[in-house]
Coordinates of C-alpha atoms in Angstrom, one line a residue:
Chain A
M1 CA -60.2 11.6 -34.1
I2 CA -56.5 11.1 -34.9
L3 CA -55.7 13.2 -31.9
K4 CA -57.8 10.9 -29.6
Y5 CA -56.1 7.8 -31.1
S6 CA -52.6 9.4 -30.6
I7 CA -53.4 10.2 -27.0
Q8 CA -54.6 6.7 -26.4
R9 CA -51.5 5.2 -27.8
L10 CA -49.3 7.7 -25.9
L11 CA -50.9 6.7 -22.6
M12 CA -50.2 3.0 -23.4
I13 CA -46.5 3.8 -23.2
I14 CA -46.7 4.3 -19.4
P15 CA -47.7 0.7 -18.4
V16 CA -45.5 -0.8 -21.1
S17 CA -42.4 1.1 -20.0
L18 CA -43.1 0.1 -16.4
A19 CA -43.2 -3.5 -17.5
I20 CA -40.1 -3.1 -19.5
S21 CA -38.3 -1.4 -16.6
V22 CA -39.0 -4.5 -14.5
V23 CA -37.7 -6.8 -17.2
I24 CA -34.6 -4.7 -17.7
F25 CA -34.0 -4.6 -13.9
L26 CA -34.3 -8.4 -13.6
I27 CA -32.0 -9.0 -16.6
V28 CA -29.4 -6.8 -15.2
H29 CA -29.5 -8.5 -11.8
L30 CA -29.3 -11.9 -13.5
L31 CA -25.8 -10.9 -14.8
P32 CA -23.2 -12.9 -13.1
G33 CA -20.3 -11.0 -11.4
D34 CA -20.3 -8.0 -9.2
P35 CA -19.5 -4.4 -10.1
I36 CA -17.8 -4.1 -6.7
D37 CA -15.1 -6.5 -8.1
N38 CA -14.1 -3.8 -10.5
L39 CA -14.1 -1.2 -7.9
I40 CA -12.3 -2.7 -5.0
R41 CA -8.6 -2.3 -4.5
V42 CA -6.4 -5.3 -4.0
G43 CA -5.8 -6.0 -0.3
S44 CA -8.9 -4.2 1.0
S45 CA -10.7 -5.7 3.9
P46 CA -14.1 -7.5 3.8
E47 CA -15.5 -4.5 5.7
D48 CA -14.5 -2.1 2.9
R49 CA -16.5 -4.4 0.5
I50 CA -19.6 -4.3 2.7
A51 CA -19.3 -0.6 3.0
L52 CA -19.0 -0.2 -0.8
T53 CA -21.9 -2.6 -1.4
A54 CA -24.0 -0.6 1.1
K55 CA -23.0 2.7 -0.6
Y56 CA -24.6 1.7 -3.9
G57 CA -27.6 0.0 -2.2
L58 CA -26.6 -3.4 -3.5
D59 CA -27.2 -5.0 0.0
Q60 CA -30.9 -4.2 -0.1
S61 CA -33.5 -6.7 -1.4
L62 CA -34.2 -6.7 -5.2
F63 CA -37.7 -5.3 -4.5
E64 CA -36.3 -2.3 -2.6
Q65 CA -33.6 -1.7 -5.2
Y66 CA -36.1 -1.7 -8.0
F67 CA -38.4 0.8 -6.3
L68 CA -35.5 3.1 -5.4
W69 CA -34.3 3.0 -9.0
I70 CA -37.7 3.6 -10.6
S71 CA -38.6 6.4 -8.2
Q72 CA -35.3 8.1 -8.9
I73 CA -35.8 7.8 -12.6
M74 CA -39.1 9.6 -12.2
T75 CA -37.1 12.6 -11.1
G76 CA -34.7 12.3 -13.9
D77 CA -32.0 10.7 -11.8
F78 CA -30.6 7.5 -13.4
G79 CA -28.3 6.9 -10.5
Q80 CA -24.5 6.9 -10.2
A81 CA -22.3 4.8 -12.5
I82 CA -20.3 2.4 -10.2
V83 CA -17.2 1.9 -12.3
L84 CA -17.2 5.1 -14.3
R85 CA -18.1 7.1 -11.1
R86 CA -20.3 9.6 -12.8
P87 CA -24.0 10.2 -12.9
V88 CA -25.6 7.8 -15.5
A89 CA -27.7 10.7 -16.8
D90 CA -24.5 12.5 -17.7
L91 CA -23.0 9.5 -19.5
I92 CA -26.2 9.0 -21.5
A93 CA -26.4 12.8 -22.3
Q94 CA -22.8 12.6 -23.5
N95 CA -23.3 9.6 -25.7
L96 CA -26.8 10.2 -27.0
P97 CA -25.9 13.0 -29.4
Y98 CA -23.4 10.7 -31.2
S99 CA -26.0 8.0 -31.6
L100 CA -28.6 10.5 -32.8
Q101 CA -26.2 12.0 -35.3
L102 CA -25.1 8.7 -36.8
G103 CA -28.6 7.2 -36.5
G104 CA -30.4 10.2 -37.9
L105 CA -28.1 10.6 -40.9
A106 CA -28.1 6.9 -41.7
F107 CA -31.9 6.9 -41.3
L108 CA -32.3 9.8 -43.8
F109 CA -29.8 8.4 -46.2
S110 CA -31.3 4.9 -46.3
S111 CA -34.9 6.1 -46.5
I112 CA -34.3 8.4 -49.4
V113 CA -32.0 6.2 -51.4
G114 CA -34.1 3.1 -50.5
L115 CA -37.3 4.7 -51.7
I116 CA -35.8 5.8 -54.9
L117 CA -34.3 2.3 -55.6
G118 CA -37.6 0.7 -54.7
I119 CA -39.4 2.9 -57.2
V120 CA -36.7 2.3 -59.8
A121 CA -37.0 -1.4 -59.4
W122 CA -40.8 -1.2 -59.8
A123 CA -40.6 1.1 -62.8
S124 CA -38.0 -1.0 -64.6
Q125 CA -39.7 -4.4 -64.2
K126 CA -38.2 -7.2 -66.2
T127 CA -35.1 -5.1 -67.2
W128 CA -31.6 -5.0 -65.9
G129 CA -32.6 -2.1 -63.6
E130 CA -34.8 -4.4 -61.6
Q131 CA -32.1 -7.1 -61.5
F132 CA -29.6 -4.5 -60.3
V133 CA -31.8 -3.4 -57.4
K134 CA -32.7 -7.0 -56.6
G135 CA -29.0 -7.8 -56.4
F136 CA -28.3 -4.8 -54.3
I137 CA -31.2 -5.8 -51.9
L138 CA -29.7 -9.3 -51.6
L139 CA -26.2 -8.0 -50.9
G140 CA -27.4 -5.3 -48.5
S141 CA -29.5 -7.5 -46.4
T142 CA -27.0 -10.4 -46.1
V143 CA -23.5 -8.9 -45.8
P144 CA -22.5 -8.6 -42.1
G145 CA -22.3 -4.9 -41.0
F146 CA -19.0 -5.2 -39.1
W147 CA -17.3 -6.9 -42.1
L148 CA -18.6 -4.2 -44.5
A149 CA -17.2 -1.6 -42.0
L150 CA -13.8 -3.3 -42.0
L151 CA -13.8 -3.4 -45.8
M152 CA -14.7 0.3 -45.9
I153 CA -11.9 1.1 -43.6
L154 CA -9.5 -0.9 -45.6
F155 CA -10.5 0.7 -48.9
F156 CA -11.6 4.3 -48.2
A157 CA -9.5 5.0 -45.1
V158 CA -6.3 3.1 -45.7
N159 CA -5.9 2.6 -49.4
L160 CA -7.4 5.9 -50.6
G161 CA -7.0 7.9 -47.4
W162 CA -10.2 9.9 -47.9
F163 CA -11.7 9.4 -44.4
P164 CA -10.3 8.8 -40.9
V165 CA -10.1 5.2 -39.8
S166 CA -11.9 5.8 -36.5
G167 CA -13.1 8.3 -34.0
A168 CA -15.7 11.0 -34.2
R169 CA -13.7 14.3 -34.5
D170 CA -15.5 15.9 -37.4
W171 CA -18.0 15.2 -40.2
T172 CA -15.5 13.2 -42.3
A173 CA -15.5 10.5 -39.5
L174 CA -19.3 10.1 -40.1
V175 CA -19.2 9.2 -43.8
L176 CA -18.0 5.6 -43.5
P177 CA -20.3 4.7 -40.5
V178 CA -23.3 6.3 -42.3
L179 CA -22.5 4.4 -45.5
T180 CA -22.1 1.1 -43.6
I181 CA -25.4 1.4 -41.7
G182 CA -27.1 2.9 -44.8
F183 CA -26.1 -0.1 -47.0
G184 CA -28.3 -2.4 -45.0
G185 CA -31.0 0.2 -44.4
I186 CA -31.3 1.0 -48.1
A187 CA -31.7 -2.7 -48.9
L188 CA -34.5 -3.0 -46.4
V189 CA -36.4 0.1 -47.5
A190 CA -35.9 -0.7 -51.2
R191 CA -37.3 -4.3 -50.6
V192 CA -40.3 -3.1 -48.7
T193 CA -41.1 -0.3 -51.2
R194 CA -40.7 -2.6 -54.2
V195 CA -43.0 -5.3 -52.8
A196 CA -45.6 -2.8 -51.7
L197 CA -45.6 -1.2 -55.1
L198 CA -46.0 -4.6 -56.8
E199 CA -48.9 -5.5 -54.5
V200 CA -50.7 -2.2 -54.9
G201 CA -50.1 -2.4 -58.6
R202 CA -52.2 -5.5 -58.8
E203 CA -55.2 -3.9 -57.2
D204 CA -58.4 -3.3 -59.3
F205 CA -58.4 0.4 -58.9
I206 CA -55.0 0.7 -60.5
T207 CA -56.2 -1.3 -63.5
L208 CA -59.2 1.0 -63.7
L209 CA -56.9 4.1 -63.7
H210 CA -54.9 2.5 -66.6
A211 CA -58.2 1.8 -68.4
K212 CA -59.2 5.4 -68.0
G213 CA -56.0 6.3 -69.9
L214 CA -54.1 8.1 -67.1
S215 CA -50.3 8.3 -67.8
R216 CA -48.0 6.0 -66.0
P217 CA -46.2 8.8 -64.1
T218 CA -49.6 10.2 -62.9
I219 CA -50.6 6.7 -61.7
L220 CA -47.3 6.1 -60.0
F221 CA -47.0 9.4 -58.2
R222 CA -50.6 10.2 -57.5
H223 CA -52.0 6.8 -56.7
L224 CA -49.4 4.0 -56.3
I225 CA -46.8 5.6 -54.1
P226 CA -49.2 7.1 -51.6
H227 CA -50.7 3.7 -51.1
A228 CA -47.5 1.8 -51.1
L229 CA -46.0 4.2 -48.5
L230 CA -48.0 2.6 -45.7
P231 CA -45.8 -0.5 -45.0
V232 CA -42.7 1.6 -45.8
V233 CA -43.6 4.0 -43.0
T234 CA -44.2 1.2 -40.6
I235 CA -40.9 -0.4 -41.3
L236 CA -39.1 3.0 -41.1
A237 CA -40.7 3.8 -37.7
L238 CA -39.6 0.3 -36.4
R239 CA -36.1 1.1 -37.6
I240 CA -35.8 4.1 -35.2
G241 CA -35.0 1.8 -32.3
W242 CA -32.9 -0.4 -34.5
I243 CA -30.8 2.4 -35.7
L244 CA -29.9 3.6 -32.2
G245 CA -29.1 0.3 -30.7
G246 CA -28.3 -1.8 -33.8
A247 CA -25.4 0.6 -34.6
V248 CA -23.4 -1.0 -31.8
T249 CA -21.3 -3.1 -34.1
V250 CA -20.5 -0.2 -36.4
E251 CA -19.7 2.0 -33.4
F252 CA -17.4 -0.7 -32.1
V253 CA -15.5 -1.1 -35.4
F254 CA -15.1 2.7 -36.0
G255 CA -14.4 3.4 -32.3
R256 CA -17.2 5.9 -32.0
P257 CA -18.9 6.9 -28.8
G258 CA -22.7 6.2 -28.6
L259 CA -25.4 4.5 -26.7
G260 CA -24.4 1.1 -28.1
S261 CA -20.7 1.5 -27.1
L262 CA -21.7 2.7 -23.7
L263 CA -23.9 -0.4 -23.2
I264 CA -21.2 -2.8 -24.4
R265 CA -18.6 -1.3 -22.1
A266 CA -20.9 -1.2 -19.1
L267 CA -21.9 -4.9 -19.8
G268 CA -18.2 -5.9 -19.7
Q269 CA -17.7 -4.0 -16.4
R270 CA -21.0 -5.1 -14.8
D271 CA -21.8 -1.5 -14.2
Y272 CA -25.5 -2.1 -13.3
P273 CA -26.8 1.5 -13.3
V274 CA -25.3 2.2 -16.7
V275 CA -26.6 -1.0 -18.2
Q276 CA -30.1 -0.3 -16.8
G277 CA -30.1 3.3 -17.9
S278 CA -28.9 2.7 -21.5
L279 CA -31.2 -0.3 -22.0
L280 CA -34.1 1.8 -20.8
M281 CA -33.2 4.6 -23.2
L282 CA -33.0 2.1 -26.1
A283 CA -36.3 0.5 -25.1
L284 CA -37.9 4.0 -25.0
A285 CA -36.5 4.7 -28.5
V286 CA -38.0 1.5 -29.8
M287 CA -41.4 2.3 -28.2
I288 CA -41.4 5.9 -29.6
G289 CA -40.5 4.5 -33.0
T290 CA -43.4 2.0 -32.8
L291 CA -45.7 4.8 -31.6
I292 CA -44.8 7.1 -34.5
G293 CA -45.3 4.2 -36.9
D294 CA -48.8 3.4 -35.5
I295 CA -49.9 7.1 -35.5
A296 CA -48.6 7.6 -39.0
Q297 CA -50.5 4.5 -40.1
A298 CA -53.7 5.6 -38.5
A299 CA -53.3 9.1 -40.1
M300 CA -52.8 7.5 -43.5
D301 CA -55.3 4.6 -43.3
P302 CA -58.8 5.2 -42.1
R303 CA -59.4 1.5 -41.8
I304 CA -56.9 1.3 -38.9
R305 CA -58.5 4.3 -37.2
E306 CA -61.9 2.6 -37.4
A307 CA -60.7 -0.8 -36.2
T308 CA -59.1 0.6 -33.0
K309 CA -61.9 2.9 -32.0
Chain B
M1 CA -36.0 -43.9 -67.1
T2 CA -34.5 -40.6 -66.1
S3 CA -37.7 -38.8 -66.7
A4 CA -39.5 -41.3 -64.5
V5 CA -37.0 -40.5 -61.7
W6 CA -37.5 -36.8 -62.3
N7 CA -41.2 -37.1 -62.2
K8 CA -41.1 -39.0 -58.9
L9 CA -38.7 -36.4 -57.4
S10 CA -40.6 -33.4 -58.7
G11 CA -43.7 -34.8 -57.1
F12 CA -41.9 -34.1 -53.8
A13 CA -42.6 -30.3 -53.6
P14 CA -39.4 -29.1 -51.9
F15 CA -37.3 -30.7 -54.7
R16 CA -38.9 -28.4 -57.2
A17 CA -36.7 -25.6 -55.7
F18 CA -33.9 -27.1 -57.8
S19 CA -35.9 -26.6 -61.0
S20 CA -34.3 -23.1 -61.7
A21 CA -30.7 -22.1 -62.4
I22 CA -30.6 -20.1 -59.2
G23 CA -32.0 -23.0 -57.2
I24 CA -29.4 -25.4 -58.6
V25 CA -26.4 -23.0 -58.0
A26 CA -27.5 -21.9 -54.5
G27 CA -28.8 -25.3 -53.4
G28 CA -25.6 -27.0 -54.8
F29 CA -23.4 -24.5 -52.9
L30 CA -25.3 -25.3 -49.7
I31 CA -25.0 -29.0 -50.2
L32 CA -21.3 -28.6 -50.8
L33 CA -21.0 -26.4 -47.7
L34 CA -22.8 -29.1 -45.6
L35 CA -20.4 -31.7 -46.9
V36 CA -17.4 -29.5 -46.0
A37 CA -18.8 -28.8 -42.6
F38 CA -19.4 -32.5 -41.9
F39 CA -16.0 -33.7 -43.2
A40 CA -14.0 -30.6 -42.2
P41 CA -11.6 -32.5 -39.8
W42 CA -10.6 -34.8 -42.6
I43 CA -10.4 -32.5 -45.6
T44 CA -8.6 -29.4 -44.5
P45 CA -5.2 -29.3 -46.2
F46 CA -3.4 -28.0 -43.0
D47 CA -4.0 -28.6 -39.3
V48 CA -6.3 -25.7 -38.3
A49 CA -4.5 -25.2 -35.0
A50 CA -0.9 -25.8 -36.1
Q51 CA 1.1 -22.6 -35.6
N52 CA 4.1 -21.7 -37.7
L53 CA 5.3 -18.3 -36.5
A54 CA 8.1 -18.2 -39.2
N55 CA 5.4 -18.1 -41.8
A56 CA 3.0 -15.7 -40.1
N57 CA 0.9 -13.2 -42.1
A58 CA 2.0 -14.7 -45.4
A59 CA 0.1 -13.4 -48.4
P60 CA -2.2 -15.7 -50.4
G61 CA -0.1 -17.9 -52.6
W62 CA 1.0 -21.5 -52.7
P63 CA 0.5 -23.7 -50.6
H64 CA -1.5 -21.3 -48.5
I65 CA -4.1 -20.2 -51.1
M66 CA -5.8 -17.8 -48.7
G67 CA -2.6 -16.8 -46.8
T68 CA -1.8 -17.3 -43.2
D69 CA -2.9 -15.5 -40.0
E70 CA -0.8 -13.9 -37.3
F71 CA 0.2 -17.3 -35.9
G72 CA 1.1 -18.7 -39.3
R73 CA -2.1 -20.9 -39.4
D74 CA -3.6 -21.7 -42.8
V75 CA -6.6 -19.4 -43.5
F76 CA -8.1 -21.7 -46.1
S77 CA -8.2 -24.6 -43.7
R78 CA -9.7 -22.5 -41.0
V79 CA -12.3 -21.1 -43.3
L80 CA -13.3 -24.6 -44.2
Y81 CA -13.4 -25.7 -40.6
G82 CA -15.3 -22.5 -39.7
A83 CA -18.2 -23.7 -41.8
R84 CA -18.6 -26.5 -39.3
T85 CA -18.7 -24.2 -36.3
S86 CA -20.9 -21.6 -38.0
L87 CA -23.4 -24.0 -39.5
S88 CA -23.7 -26.2 -36.4
V89 CA -24.2 -23.3 -34.0
S90 CA -26.7 -21.5 -36.2
A91 CA -28.7 -24.6 -37.2
T92 CA -28.9 -25.8 -33.6
A93 CA -29.9 -22.4 -32.4
I94 CA -32.6 -22.0 -35.0
A95 CA -33.9 -25.6 -34.3
I96 CA -34.3 -24.7 -30.7
S97 CA -35.9 -21.4 -31.6
V98 CA -38.3 -23.0 -34.1
S99 CA -39.4 -25.8 -31.6
V100 CA -40.0 -23.4 -28.7
G101 CA -41.5 -20.7 -30.9
M102 CA -43.9 -23.2 -32.5
L103 CA -45.1 -24.5 -29.1
L104 CA -45.5 -20.9 -27.7
G105 CA -47.1 -19.6 -30.9
A106 CA -49.5 -22.6 -31.1
A107 CA -50.5 -22.3 -27.5
A108 CA -51.0 -18.6 -27.8
G109 CA -53.0 -19.0 -31.0
Y110 CA -55.1 -21.9 -29.9
F111 CA -56.0 -20.8 -26.3
G112 CA -56.1 -17.1 -26.9
G113 CA -57.2 -14.9 -24.1
L114 CA -54.9 -13.5 -21.4
F115 CA -52.2 -16.1 -22.2
E116 CA -52.1 -15.0 -25.8
R117 CA -51.9 -11.3 -24.8
A118 CA -49.1 -11.9 -22.3
V119 CA -47.0 -14.0 -24.8
M120 CA -47.6 -11.6 -27.7
T121 CA -46.7 -8.5 -25.6
V122 CA -43.3 -10.0 -24.7
V123 CA -42.8 -11.3 -28.3
D124 CA -43.7 -7.9 -29.9
L125 CA -41.3 -6.1 -27.5
T126 CA -38.3 -8.4 -28.2
W127 CA -39.2 -8.5 -31.9
S128 CA -38.8 -4.7 -32.2
F129 CA -35.5 -4.8 -30.3
P130 CA -32.3 -5.2 -32.3
D131 CA -31.4 -8.9 -32.4
I132 CA -27.7 -8.2 -31.8
L133 CA -28.5 -6.4 -28.5
I134 CA -30.7 -9.3 -27.3
A135 CA -27.9 -11.7 -28.1
L136 CA -25.2 -9.5 -26.5
I137 CA -27.2 -9.2 -23.3
F138 CA -27.8 -13.0 -23.1
V139 CA -24.2 -13.8 -23.7
A140 CA -23.3 -11.3 -21.0
I141 CA -25.6 -13.2 -18.6
I142 CA -24.4 -16.8 -19.5
G143 CA -20.8 -15.9 -20.4
P144 CA -18.9 -16.2 -23.7
G145 CA -18.6 -19.5 -25.6
L146 CA -20.3 -21.5 -28.3
T147 CA -23.1 -22.8 -26.0
S148 CA -24.2 -19.4 -24.9
T149 CA -23.9 -18.1 -28.5
T150 CA -26.3 -20.9 -29.5
F151 CA -28.8 -19.9 -26.8
A152 CA -28.4 -16.2 -27.5
I153 CA -29.2 -16.7 -31.2
A154 CA -32.1 -19.0 -30.3
I155 CA -33.6 -16.3 -28.0
A156 CA -33.0 -13.5 -30.5
Y157 CA -35.1 -15.3 -33.1
L158 CA -37.7 -16.8 -30.8
A159 CA -40.1 -13.9 -31.3
Q160 CA -40.1 -14.4 -35.1
F161 CA -41.3 -18.0 -34.9
T162 CA -43.8 -17.4 -32.2
R163 CA -45.4 -14.7 -34.2
L164 CA -45.3 -16.7 -37.4
T165 CA -46.8 -19.9 -35.8
R166 CA -49.5 -18.0 -34.0
A167 CA -50.5 -16.3 -37.3
Q168 CA -50.8 -19.7 -39.0
I169 CA -52.7 -21.2 -36.1
V170 CA -55.2 -18.4 -35.9
R171 CA -55.8 -18.7 -39.7
L172 CA -56.2 -22.5 -39.5
K173 CA -58.5 -22.5 -36.5
S174 CA -61.4 -21.1 -38.4
E175 CA -61.1 -23.7 -41.2
T176 CA -64.0 -26.2 -41.4
F177 CA -61.9 -29.3 -40.9
V178 CA -60.6 -28.0 -37.6
E179 CA -64.0 -27.1 -36.4
A180 CA -65.2 -30.5 -37.4
T181 CA -62.4 -32.2 -35.5
I182 CA -63.2 -30.2 -32.4
N183 CA -66.9 -31.0 -32.6
L184 CA -66.1 -34.7 -33.0
G185 CA -64.6 -34.4 -29.5
A186 CA -60.9 -34.3 -30.1
T187 CA -58.7 -33.1 -27.2
P188 CA -56.9 -29.7 -27.6
A189 CA -53.6 -31.6 -27.7
H190 CA -54.9 -33.8 -30.6
V191 CA -56.1 -30.8 -32.5
V192 CA -52.9 -28.8 -32.1
L193 CA -50.4 -31.6 -32.6
R194 CA -52.2 -33.6 -35.3
H195 CA -54.0 -31.0 -37.3
L196 CA -52.9 -27.4 -36.6
L197 CA -49.1 -27.7 -36.3
P198 CA -48.6 -30.1 -39.4
N199 CA -50.5 -27.6 -41.5
A200 CA -48.5 -24.7 -40.2
L201 CA -45.2 -26.5 -40.7
A202 CA -44.2 -25.5 -44.2
P203 CA -43.9 -21.7 -43.8
V204 CA -42.2 -22.1 -40.4
I205 CA -39.6 -24.5 -41.8
V206 CA -38.9 -22.2 -44.8
V207 CA -38.6 -19.1 -42.6
G208 CA -36.4 -21.2 -40.2
M209 CA -34.1 -22.0 -43.1
L210 CA -33.8 -18.3 -44.0
A211 CA -33.2 -17.6 -40.3
V212 CA -30.2 -20.0 -40.3
G213 CA -28.6 -17.4 -42.6
D214 CA -29.3 -14.6 -40.2
G215 CA -28.1 -16.8 -37.4
I216 CA -24.7 -17.3 -39.2
V217 CA -24.4 -13.5 -39.4
L218 CA -25.3 -13.1 -35.7
E219 CA -22.8 -15.9 -34.7
A220 CA -20.1 -14.2 -36.7
T221 CA -20.9 -10.9 -35.1
L222 CA -20.8 -12.3 -31.6
G223 CA -17.6 -14.1 -32.5
F224 CA -16.2 -10.8 -33.8
F225 CA -16.9 -9.3 -30.4
G226 CA -14.8 -12.1 -28.9
L227 CA -17.9 -13.7 -27.3
G228 CA -18.4 -16.7 -29.5
A229 CA -16.0 -19.6 -30.3
Q230 CA -12.9 -19.3 -28.1
P231 CA -9.4 -19.9 -29.5
P232 CA -8.2 -22.0 -31.1
T233 CA -11.6 -23.2 -32.4
P234 CA -11.9 -21.7 -35.9
S235 CA -15.1 -19.8 -36.5
W236 CA -15.7 -17.2 -39.2
G237 CA -16.5 -14.4 -36.7
A238 CA -13.6 -15.3 -34.3
M239 CA -11.2 -15.3 -37.2
M240 CA -12.2 -11.8 -38.2
S241 CA -12.0 -10.7 -34.6
S242 CA -8.4 -11.7 -34.2
G243 CA -7.7 -10.4 -37.7
T244 CA -8.8 -6.9 -36.9
A245 CA -5.5 -6.1 -35.1
Q246 CA -3.6 -7.1 -38.3
L247 CA -6.1 -5.4 -40.6
F248 CA -3.5 -3.3 -42.4
I249 CA -0.8 -6.1 -42.5
S250 CA -2.8 -9.1 -43.5
P251 CA -6.3 -8.1 -44.7
W252 CA -6.9 -11.6 -46.2
V253 CA -7.5 -12.9 -42.6
I254 CA -10.6 -10.8 -42.6
I255 CA -11.6 -10.8 -46.2
Y256 CA -12.0 -14.6 -46.8
P257 CA -14.1 -15.5 -43.7
G258 CA -16.3 -12.5 -44.5
V259 CA -16.7 -13.8 -48.1
A260 CA -17.6 -17.2 -46.6
V261 CA -20.3 -15.7 -44.4
A262 CA -21.7 -13.5 -47.2
A263 CA -21.7 -16.3 -49.8
T264 CA -23.4 -18.7 -47.4
V265 CA -26.1 -16.2 -46.4
I266 CA -26.7 -15.2 -50.0
A267 CA -27.0 -18.9 -51.0
V268 CA -29.4 -19.5 -48.1
N269 CA -31.6 -16.6 -49.1
L270 CA -31.7 -17.4 -52.8
F271 CA -32.5 -21.1 -52.1
G272 CA -35.1 -20.0 -49.5
D273 CA -36.8 -17.9 -52.2
E274 CA -36.8 -20.8 -54.6
L275 CA -38.3 -23.0 -51.8
V276 CA -41.1 -20.4 -51.1
R277 CA -41.9 -20.5 -54.9
A278 CA -41.7 -24.3 -55.1
L279 CA -44.0 -24.7 -52.1
D280 CA -46.3 -21.8 -53.2
I281 CA -46.4 -20.3 -49.7
R282 CA -45.5 -16.7 -50.5
D283 CA -48.5 -15.3 -48.7
R284 CA -48.0 -17.4 -45.6
V285 CA -44.3 -16.7 -44.8
R286 CA -45.1 -13.2 -43.7
S287 CA -46.5 -12.7 -40.3

C-alpha cells in the first residue's frame, strides 16, 4: 500500500516539474538585460551581435526557445553557458558536490542536535534547562545568517585562527559554514520537536500510560517520541530544498562554490541557461524533499495513507 | 482612578500583551524603535552622510560611541537612521503581502474548485522555496533599490498569508452564522468582506507582525548583497555590506547594525508571542 502511494506521489512530480520549468523559463526571460552584452567585444558590428544572438537561439520565439530547452533537458543537456562558455551540466556537476557536502553535514548536525535539544526542553519543563533551550531557539531563529557568519569569521578564523576565513580547500573550511547554517537549523528542529512533544504529551493515551505506572523514560522513548517525530520529519524533509538553496548567503560570505553561488553569479551576468539550469535543480531538490516528507509521513501515519487512497 | 484606566485598557485585548515583564520590555523596545525610526532625521547626533576621512575607522569611544566607518561617518547615527529604512521597507512590504495574500486566500477559500487548486499549487511551491532565493530573483528582475526590495519581500511572504487566510476562511465557512448569512441571500462579496475576513483578521495580523521581523532580516540580507538601499542611504544591511571589506580593521561597523537587526527581530518575536497569548489564538496562527 505504501508502495502504491509512493509511486502515485512520484508520478505527480512529472507534471509539477513541467509546470515549474515553464515558470522558471518565463522568470528568466523577464530578467532585463541581455547576456550578449557581457559577451560582445567593444567595437563589434551589429552583424556580430545578430550572429551571436542566433548562435544561442535567442532570436527565436519564446515558445520555440522553451521547447528547445526542455527537449534538450530530457536528454541530460542543460545547454551551453553563454558567459562562462561551458556546458551548464558541467557547471552544475562541479558545484553540486559542494552544496551537497555543506547541506548534508549541516542537515545531519542540525537534526541530531535539534532533536536532542527539543527533548531536553520537554524533559526539563519549568526549569532553567527549558529556558536555555527556549532562549537558544529564539536566538537561532532570529539572528541573520550572514551576520552570524561574519562574527564566526571574526572570532574563530581571525582572533583564534582555528579555521580558514574562506574557501573550500579541506574539511576545516567546512566547520564554520556548517556551524552557521546549523545554528538556525537546530533552532527550527528543536522548536518543532518541543512543541510536538508538548502536544502529544497532552493526549489521553499518554495520561493512561502514566496511570498504568510506566516509567517516564519508557513513555518518552517508546510512545512520545515516535508520535512527536511526525511533524519533525515533515519539517526536516522540507528543509532539504532550503538547505541547498538557502545556503546562498553562507556560501557568499565564506566564498564557497555551490549551487547558490552559481545562481547568484549567473543572475548578475544574465547567463540565462545557467540561471535556468540551477533554478531547475533547486526546484527539483525542493520537490524531492517534499516527496520524501510525504512518503515518510504516510509510512508513519496510517491516517494519511487512508485519506489519500 | 488608575485601576479604572487599567480596566478599560485591558478590556482591549491586544493591550493585555503588555501584562507580562517580557511584553513590557519587548513592546517598550519596539515603541522606542518606532519613535527613533520616525524622528531619525532630527535625533541623530551626527549627519548620517557627513564624511570625515581624517577620522575614518575610528574605534568606539567619545563622541562616536559606536565608532566610525571607512568614510568617517558616525556608526551610531547611521544605526539609528537605519531603523527608519529597515522598518519602513519591511512594514510596507508585509502590508502589501498581507493585503494581497488575504484577498487571494479568501477568494481561494470561499470559491474553492479549480481556482483554489491553481492558487494553492503556486502558493505551496513558492512556500517551500527559500525566501532569500525568491527575493533575490525578483530583485534581479526589477533591479536593485529600496522599491524592488519592498516588492521582493512582499512576494517572498505572499504564500504564507495566502495559506493562512485560506485556512481561516475554510474553517469559518462551515460555521452556522456564515451559512445563515448565505441563506438570507447575502452576496459573496458581503459574506467575504463583512463576515469572513473580519473574523480571520486577528491571526493574520499577528502573523503579519511576526513577519515584519523576518522581513527586516530579509531586507538586511538583500542590503548585504548590495541589492537594497543604495549609498549613502543608511540601512542595516547596506552598512554591513560595505563594512565587510573592513571586517578586520573596523569590526564595529558590522557588529552594531547586526545587533540592531537581531535585537529588533527578537523583540518582535517576543512581543508577537505575548500578543498570541493575549488574543488567545495559538491554535489559529498555524496554517
